[in-house]
Short mmCIF file of C-alpha atoms in Angstrom, two decimals:
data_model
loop_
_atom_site.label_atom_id
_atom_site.label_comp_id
_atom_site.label_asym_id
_atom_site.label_seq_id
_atom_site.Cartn_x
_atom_site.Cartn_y
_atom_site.Cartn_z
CA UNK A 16 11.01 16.30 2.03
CA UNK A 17 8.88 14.59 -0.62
CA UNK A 18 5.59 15.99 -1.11
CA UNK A 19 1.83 15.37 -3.17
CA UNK A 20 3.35 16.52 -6.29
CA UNK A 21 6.67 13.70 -6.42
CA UNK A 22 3.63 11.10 -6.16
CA UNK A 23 4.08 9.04 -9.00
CA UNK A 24 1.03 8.45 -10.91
CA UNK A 25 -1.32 6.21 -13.18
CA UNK A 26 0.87 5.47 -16.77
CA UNK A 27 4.16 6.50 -14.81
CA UNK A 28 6.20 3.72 -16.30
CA UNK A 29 8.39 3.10 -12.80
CA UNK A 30 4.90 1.99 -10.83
CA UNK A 31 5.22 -1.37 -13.21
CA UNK A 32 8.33 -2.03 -11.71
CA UNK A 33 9.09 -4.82 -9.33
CA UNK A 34 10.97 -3.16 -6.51
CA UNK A 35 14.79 -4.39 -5.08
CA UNK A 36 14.79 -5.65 -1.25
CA UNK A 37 15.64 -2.87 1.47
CA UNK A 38 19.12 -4.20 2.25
CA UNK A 39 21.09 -3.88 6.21
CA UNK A 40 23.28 -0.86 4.52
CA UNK A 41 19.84 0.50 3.30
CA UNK A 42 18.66 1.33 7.05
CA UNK A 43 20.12 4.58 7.02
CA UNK A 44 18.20 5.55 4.41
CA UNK A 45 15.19 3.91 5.53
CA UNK A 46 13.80 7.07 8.33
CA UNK A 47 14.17 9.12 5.64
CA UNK A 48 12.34 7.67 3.41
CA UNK A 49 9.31 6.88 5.76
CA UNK A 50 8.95 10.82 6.75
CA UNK A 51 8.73 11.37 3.30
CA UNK A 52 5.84 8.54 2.70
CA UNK A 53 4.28 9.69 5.76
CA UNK A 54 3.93 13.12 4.13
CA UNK A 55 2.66 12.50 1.00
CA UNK A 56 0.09 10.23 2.98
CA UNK A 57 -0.52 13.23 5.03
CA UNK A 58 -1.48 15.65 1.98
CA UNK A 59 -3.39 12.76 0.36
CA UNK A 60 -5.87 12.41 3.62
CA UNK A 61 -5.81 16.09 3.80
CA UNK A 62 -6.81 16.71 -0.21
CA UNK A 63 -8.56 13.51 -1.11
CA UNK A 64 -9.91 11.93 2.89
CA UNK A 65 -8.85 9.01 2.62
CA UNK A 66 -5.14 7.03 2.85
CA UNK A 67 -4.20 3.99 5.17
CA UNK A 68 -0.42 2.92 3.68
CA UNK A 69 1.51 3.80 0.73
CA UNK A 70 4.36 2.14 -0.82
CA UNK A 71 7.82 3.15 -1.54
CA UNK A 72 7.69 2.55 -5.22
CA UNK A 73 4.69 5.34 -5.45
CA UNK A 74 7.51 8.45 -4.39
CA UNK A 75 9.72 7.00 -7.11
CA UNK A 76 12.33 4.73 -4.02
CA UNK A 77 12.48 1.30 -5.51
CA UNK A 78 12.46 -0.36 -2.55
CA UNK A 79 10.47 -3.37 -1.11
CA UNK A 80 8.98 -0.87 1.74
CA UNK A 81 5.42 -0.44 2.81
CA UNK A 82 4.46 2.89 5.25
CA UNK A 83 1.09 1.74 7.36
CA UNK A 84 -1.12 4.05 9.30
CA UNK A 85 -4.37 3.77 10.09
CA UNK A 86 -6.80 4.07 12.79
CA UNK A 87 -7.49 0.42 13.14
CA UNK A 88 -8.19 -0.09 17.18
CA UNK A 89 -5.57 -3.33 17.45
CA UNK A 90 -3.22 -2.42 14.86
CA UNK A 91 -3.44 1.19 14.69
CA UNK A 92 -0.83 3.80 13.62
CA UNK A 93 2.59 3.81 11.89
CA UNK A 94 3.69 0.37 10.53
CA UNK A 95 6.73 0.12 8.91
CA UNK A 96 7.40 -3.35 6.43
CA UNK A 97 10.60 -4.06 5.05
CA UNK A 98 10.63 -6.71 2.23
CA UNK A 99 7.52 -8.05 3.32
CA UNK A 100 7.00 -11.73 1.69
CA UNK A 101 3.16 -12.83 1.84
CA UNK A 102 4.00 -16.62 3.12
CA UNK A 103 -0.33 -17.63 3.15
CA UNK A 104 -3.20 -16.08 1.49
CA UNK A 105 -6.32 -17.67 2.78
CA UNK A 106 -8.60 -19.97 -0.02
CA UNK A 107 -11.97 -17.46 0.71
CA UNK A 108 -12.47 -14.14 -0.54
CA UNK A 109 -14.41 -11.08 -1.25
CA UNK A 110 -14.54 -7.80 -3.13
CA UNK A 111 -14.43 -4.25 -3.10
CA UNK A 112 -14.22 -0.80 -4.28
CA UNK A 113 -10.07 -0.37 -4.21
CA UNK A 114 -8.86 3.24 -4.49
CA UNK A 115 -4.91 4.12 -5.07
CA UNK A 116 -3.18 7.19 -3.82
CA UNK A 117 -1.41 7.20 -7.84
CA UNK A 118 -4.84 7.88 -9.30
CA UNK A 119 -6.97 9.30 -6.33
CA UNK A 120 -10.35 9.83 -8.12
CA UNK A 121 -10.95 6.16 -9.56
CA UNK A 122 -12.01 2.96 -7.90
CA UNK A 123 -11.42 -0.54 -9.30
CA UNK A 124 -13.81 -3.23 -8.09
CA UNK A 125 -10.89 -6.08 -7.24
CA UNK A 126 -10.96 -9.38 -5.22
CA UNK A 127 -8.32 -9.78 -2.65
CA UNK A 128 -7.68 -12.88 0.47
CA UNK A 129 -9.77 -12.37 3.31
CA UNK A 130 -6.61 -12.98 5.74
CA UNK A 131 -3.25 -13.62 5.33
CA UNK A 132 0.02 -13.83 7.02
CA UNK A 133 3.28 -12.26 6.01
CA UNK A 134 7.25 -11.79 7.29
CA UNK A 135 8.73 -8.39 6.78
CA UNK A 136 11.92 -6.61 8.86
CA UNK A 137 10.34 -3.80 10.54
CA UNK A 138 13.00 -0.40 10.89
CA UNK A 139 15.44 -1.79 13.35
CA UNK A 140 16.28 -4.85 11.02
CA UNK A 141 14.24 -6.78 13.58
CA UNK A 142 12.85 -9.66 11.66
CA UNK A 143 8.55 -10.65 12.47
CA UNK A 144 5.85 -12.62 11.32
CA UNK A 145 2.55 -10.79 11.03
CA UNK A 146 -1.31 -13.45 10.72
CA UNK A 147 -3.87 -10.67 9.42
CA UNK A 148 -7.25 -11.72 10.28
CA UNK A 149 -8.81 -8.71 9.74
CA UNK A 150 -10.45 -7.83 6.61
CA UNK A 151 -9.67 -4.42 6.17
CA UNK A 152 -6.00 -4.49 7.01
CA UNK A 153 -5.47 -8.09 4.75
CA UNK A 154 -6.73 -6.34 1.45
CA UNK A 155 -4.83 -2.98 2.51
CA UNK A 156 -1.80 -4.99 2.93
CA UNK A 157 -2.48 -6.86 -0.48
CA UNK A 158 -2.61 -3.42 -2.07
CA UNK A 159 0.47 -1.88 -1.39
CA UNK A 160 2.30 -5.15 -1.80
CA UNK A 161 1.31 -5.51 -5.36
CA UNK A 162 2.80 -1.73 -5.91
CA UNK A 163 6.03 -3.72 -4.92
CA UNK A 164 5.41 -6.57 -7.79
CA UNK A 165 4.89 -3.78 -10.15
CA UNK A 166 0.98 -4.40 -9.76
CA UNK A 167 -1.51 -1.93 -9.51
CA UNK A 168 -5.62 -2.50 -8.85
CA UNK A 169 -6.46 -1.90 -12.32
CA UNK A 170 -3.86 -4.92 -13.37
CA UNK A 171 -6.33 -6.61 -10.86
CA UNK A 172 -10.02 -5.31 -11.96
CA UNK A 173 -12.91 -8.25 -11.75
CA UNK A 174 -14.11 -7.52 -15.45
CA UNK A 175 -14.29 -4.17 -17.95
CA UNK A 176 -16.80 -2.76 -16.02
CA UNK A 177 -15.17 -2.61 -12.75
CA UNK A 178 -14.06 1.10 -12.68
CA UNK A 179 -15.79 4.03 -11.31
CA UNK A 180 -15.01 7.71 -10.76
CA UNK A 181 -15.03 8.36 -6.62
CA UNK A 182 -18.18 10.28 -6.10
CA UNK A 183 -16.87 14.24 -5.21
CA UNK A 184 -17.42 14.69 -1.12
CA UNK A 185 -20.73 17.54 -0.40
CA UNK A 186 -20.72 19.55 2.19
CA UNK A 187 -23.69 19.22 4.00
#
């Protein structure tokens, strides 16, 4: 079982990498290597609060998979994406404050698609196509595909002044 520490992080040459497609003999592999994302996601939300989906590439597994889970009330909990292929990005779109599970204490002000739509195989080889009209879950998805490009948000930062440390949580 992977864990917080086998994260890779920011400057780890293997996050630049563009990732191989999850083949059919891959599959038995593939449960495996979701517990292990799901996992490190777990640690991350418990140490740092936050953590929606994580990428395959970030444990070191150079494969085109993407691990989803969030609370969203129509698309909410585990997603898996296998070789996921963004087929539309829409024209508009808007920016934000992008955080990384590879270097949990910066944010890099980016500009991502308001929607999209996308094909991926989900764990059962089963092939779908997936229109993202929701904000939140378009520039999530946008995120951890770039980690299978070899991109990360600070290849993608607006301008030179676009990075920030994450403000520490209080207790209050």
């Amino acid at each position: 079982m992977k864990h917080l520490t086998d994260l890779l992080l920011l400057g780890d040459p293997r996050l630049y990498e563009r990732c191989e497609p999850v083949t059919e003999s891959d599959l038995p592999l593939v449960a495996g290597w979701v517990a292990d994302l799901h996992n490190v996601m777990e640690e991350i939300r418990a140490t740092y609060q936050f953590g929606r989906g994580i990428a395959a590439p970030q444990l070191g597994i150079m494969k085109r998979l993407i691990y989803l889970n969030t609370t969203h009330p129509e698309y909410g909990g585990p997603r898996v994406l296998l070789n996921p292929e963004l087929t539309s990005l829409s024209p508009e779109t808007d920016e934000l404050w992008d955080d990384c599970m590879s270097f949990p204490n910066l944010l890099v002000r980016v500009q991502r698609h308001c929607r999209l739509t996308l094909t991926f195989r989900d764990e059962h080889w089963q092939p779908h196509t997936w229109t993202v009209d929701d904000w939140a879950l378009a520039e999530l998805i946008q995120h951890e595909y770039d980690h299978l490009e070899g991109v990360l948000c600070t290849m993608r930062a607006i301008d030179a002044q676009s990075f920030r440390w994450r403000p520490t949580p209080t207790c209050s």
